[in-house]
Amino acid sequence: MNREKESRINEGYSYAKEKYAAFGVDTDNVISKLKDLKISLHCWQGDDVNGFEKNAGGADGGILSTGNYPGRARNADELRADFEKALSLIPGKHRINLHAIYLDTDENVERDQITTEHFRKWIDWAKRLGIGIDFNPTCFGHPMASSGFTIGSKDEKIRQFWVRHIKACRKIAADIGKELNSPCIMNTWLPDGMKDTPADRLGYRMQMKKSLDEIFQDKYDKKHLIDAFESKLFGIGVESYTVASHEFVLGYSLKNGITPCMDMGHFHLTESVADKISSVLLFSDDLLLHVSRPVRWDSDHVVILNDDLLAVAQEIKRSNAFDKVYYALDFFDGSINRITAWVTGTRAALKSILIALLEPTDHILQAENDGNYGNRLALSEEFKTLPFGAVWDKFCLDMGVPVGAEWLKNIKEYEDSVLSKR
Ligand code: RNT
Ligand code: ZN
């Protein structure tokens, strides 16, 4: 970056600093907090949730990536290269999130037989980059899941197969956490459900509970493994019944010391995930968020800086809970450059956090406590146009990543020299 541009960014920043200081907000302090904040980047945006099993069949179980933009990663080496490109355009040091189907091995290994060694190359790579890895069992896109049930199945063969898979994944996740010296968050999402109204809603839930109890019998140190469990409302082809519903997941998690996971696309569209945070955190030590963007349904669009995203970050800030809430991205759009998708979504999530951290919350709170709801409203509106963009630019500059839309040039270069050759 040339000196002229750099000094313009610094000028903009000192103006913003002054503006925020007038409300008692220290922008330098906010930037230093944001530097330490980690977002978990999901590997599955890089290849449309296909994975690298020998007979990879893509996603099912109600989730769907659409689009055929050229250049999708076809193997783990390509995916790692794409990740590195994305990470180089995102300010801060982040984590990556692997699904079990992203194993990197020549072996043809069944899901209930996978071991840490099948992820050795990922672990070594993460060590080299100095980043953490999160993990997920993959309970979809497999013949044993074709009945629509996994650990909630009434068929013992199917149920036990998936119990073995999730147990194997927990072992791998704990090994990863230990080796990388950073707890690995393993999130379990289960597609189990039915297209039409079941006669036995309770029965499958009892099966699932029994399976989970078996799975969590294996004990691991929280220093290495944090177990999370994701709820869902419905999926395509699973419209009438989801075994792991919000109540099921929240109930099971709270009772068993598991971290609940709330995906922003897994609720009725008029429900506010932001509103749930303060309730969940009163009863759970922590919370995993799958940061996603539903458009009419759980469509997993790329995350953008919209009201929902901002409201979530504001709630976490207002609950002073950034150390208890883990941000993991979850979207998959195959219709655009996949690195652009990662970078856009991650930068949007970081911007929402930055805006929340910069918020002069005390002033809004004071107005509320004084019973002056007019001032609360007016201040909230005024704060929306404080110059956070100048602080964001400064943050990007400090972190050595492109400022503004400059990063699109890097994407173009990479597309020309790498992606277009695939
Ligand atoms: C599905 C869940 C789940 C998946 C990933 C691939 O609706 O959101 O988190 O998106 O595990
Ligand atoms: Zn999710």
mmCIF file of N, CA, C and O and ligand atoms in Angstrom, residues 44 49 63 99 140 187 189 230 232 263 266 290 298 300 330 332, ligand 1:
data_model
loop_
_atom_site.group_PDB
_atom_site.id
_atom_site.type_symbol
_atom_site.label_atom_id
_atom_site.label_comp_id
_atom_site.label_asym_id
_atom_site.label_seq_id
_atom_site.Cartn_x
_atom_site.Cartn_y
_atom_site.Cartn_z
ATOM 1 N N TRP A 44 -16.467 -26.625 4.353
ATOM 2 C CA TRP A 44 -17.429 -27.092 3.349
ATOM 3 C C TRP A 44 -17.903 -26.035 2.361
ATOM 4 O O TRP A 44 -18.515 -26.366 1.362
ATOM 5 N N VAL A 49 -19.765 -28.937 0.048
ATOM 6 C CA VAL A 49 -20.091 -30.037 0.989
ATOM 7 C C VAL A 49 -19.941 -31.423 0.355
ATOM 8 O O VAL A 49 -20.727 -32.337 0.644
ATOM 9 N N ILE A 63 -29.937 -30.689 3.462
ATOM 10 C CA ILE A 63 -29.085 -29.541 3.136
ATOM 11 C C ILE A 63 -28.641 -29.651 1.679
ATOM 12 O O ILE A 63 -28.529 -30.734 1.128
ATOM 13 N N HIS A 99 -15.198 -31.197 8.577
ATOM 14 C CA HIS A 99 -16.187 -32.267 8.707
ATOM 15 C C HIS A 99 -15.430 -33.579 8.513
ATOM 16 O O HIS A 99 -14.406 -33.626 7.819
ATOM 17 N N PHE A 140 -24.517 -37.586 7.302
ATOM 18 C CA PHE A 140 -25.392 -37.435 6.129
ATOM 19 C C PHE A 140 -24.572 -37.834 4.906
ATOM 20 O O PHE A 140 -23.376 -38.096 5.013
ATOM 21 N N ASN A 187 -18.890 -30.255 16.844
ATOM 22 C CA ASN A 187 -20.332 -30.005 16.778
ATOM 23 C C ASN A 187 -21.043 -31.144 16.066
ATOM 24 O O ASN A 187 -20.696 -31.504 14.945
ATOM 25 N N TRP A 189 -24.351 -32.362 14.328
ATOM 26 C CA TRP A 189 -25.667 -32.063 13.756
ATOM 27 C C TRP A 189 -26.224 -33.363 13.163
ATOM 28 O O TRP A 189 -25.525 -34.082 12.460
ATOM 29 N N GLU A 230 -26.135 -29.381 17.795
ATOM 30 C CA GLU A 230 -26.876 -28.388 17.003
ATOM 31 C C GLU A 230 -28.335 -28.765 16.783
ATOM 32 O O GLU A 230 -28.646 -29.884 16.375
ATOM 33 N N LYS A 232 -32.276 -28.065 15.046
ATOM 34 C CA LYS A 232 -32.797 -27.651 13.742
ATOM 35 C C LYS A 232 -34.311 -27.694 13.720
ATOM 36 O O LYS A 232 -34.934 -28.466 14.454
ATOM 37 N N ASP A 263 -27.908 -22.534 15.079
ATOM 38 C CA ASP A 263 -27.616 -22.103 13.705
ATOM 39 C C ASP A 263 -28.629 -21.015 13.356
ATOM 40 O O ASP A 263 -29.838 -21.196 13.573
ATOM 41 N N HIS A 266 -31.778 -22.033 11.565
ATOM 42 C CA HIS A 266 -32.539 -23.177 12.064
ATOM 43 C C HIS A 266 -33.731 -22.833 12.945
ATOM 44 O O HIS A 266 -34.122 -23.613 13.801
ATOM 45 N N HIS A 290 -23.755 -21.141 14.804
ATOM 46 C CA HIS A 290 -23.505 -21.358 13.387
ATOM 47 C C HIS A 290 -24.032 -20.126 12.686
ATOM 48 O O HIS A 290 -25.238 -19.895 12.619
ATOM 49 N N ASP A 298 -33.780 -22.386 5.372
ATOM 50 C CA ASP A 298 -32.393 -22.606 5.796
ATOM 51 C C ASP A 298 -31.499 -22.768 4.573
ATOM 52 O O ASP A 298 -30.958 -23.840 4.322
ATOM 53 N N ASP A 300 -28.681 -21.345 3.686
ATOM 54 C CA ASP A 300 -27.224 -21.243 3.863
ATOM 55 C C ASP A 300 -26.560 -20.274 2.895
ATOM 56 O O ASP A 300 -25.559 -20.603 2.271
ATOM 57 N N ASP A 330 -21.374 -21.066 8.841
ATOM 58 C CA ASP A 330 -22.017 -22.200 8.175
ATOM 59 C C ASP A 330 -22.857 -21.702 7.005
ATOM 60 O O ASP A 330 -23.997 -21.291 7.184
ATOM 61 N N PHE A 332 -22.992 -22.293 2.384
ATOM 62 C CA PHE A 332 -22.368 -22.922 1.209
ATOM 63 C C PHE A 332 -23.078 -22.463 -0.037
ATOM 64 O O PHE A 332 -24.204 -22.831 -0.300
HETATM 65 C C1 RNT B 1 -27.372 -28.400 8.637
HETATM 66 C C2 RNT B 1 -26.528 -27.823 9.699
HETATM 67 C C3 RNT B 1 -25.104 -28.273 9.713
HETATM 68 C C4 RNT B 1 -24.473 -28.329 8.347
HETATM 69 C C5 RNT B 1 -23.006 -28.631 8.370
HETATM 70 C C6 RNT B 1 -22.496 -29.041 7.030
HETATM 71 O O1 RNT B 1 -28.590 -27.797 8.517
HETATM 72 O O2 RNT B 1 -26.589 -26.434 9.653
HETATM 73 O O3 RNT B 1 -24.394 -27.474 10.569
HETATM 74 O O4 RNT B 1 -24.671 -27.150 7.639
HETATM 75 O O5 RNT B 1 -22.724 -29.533 9.335
#
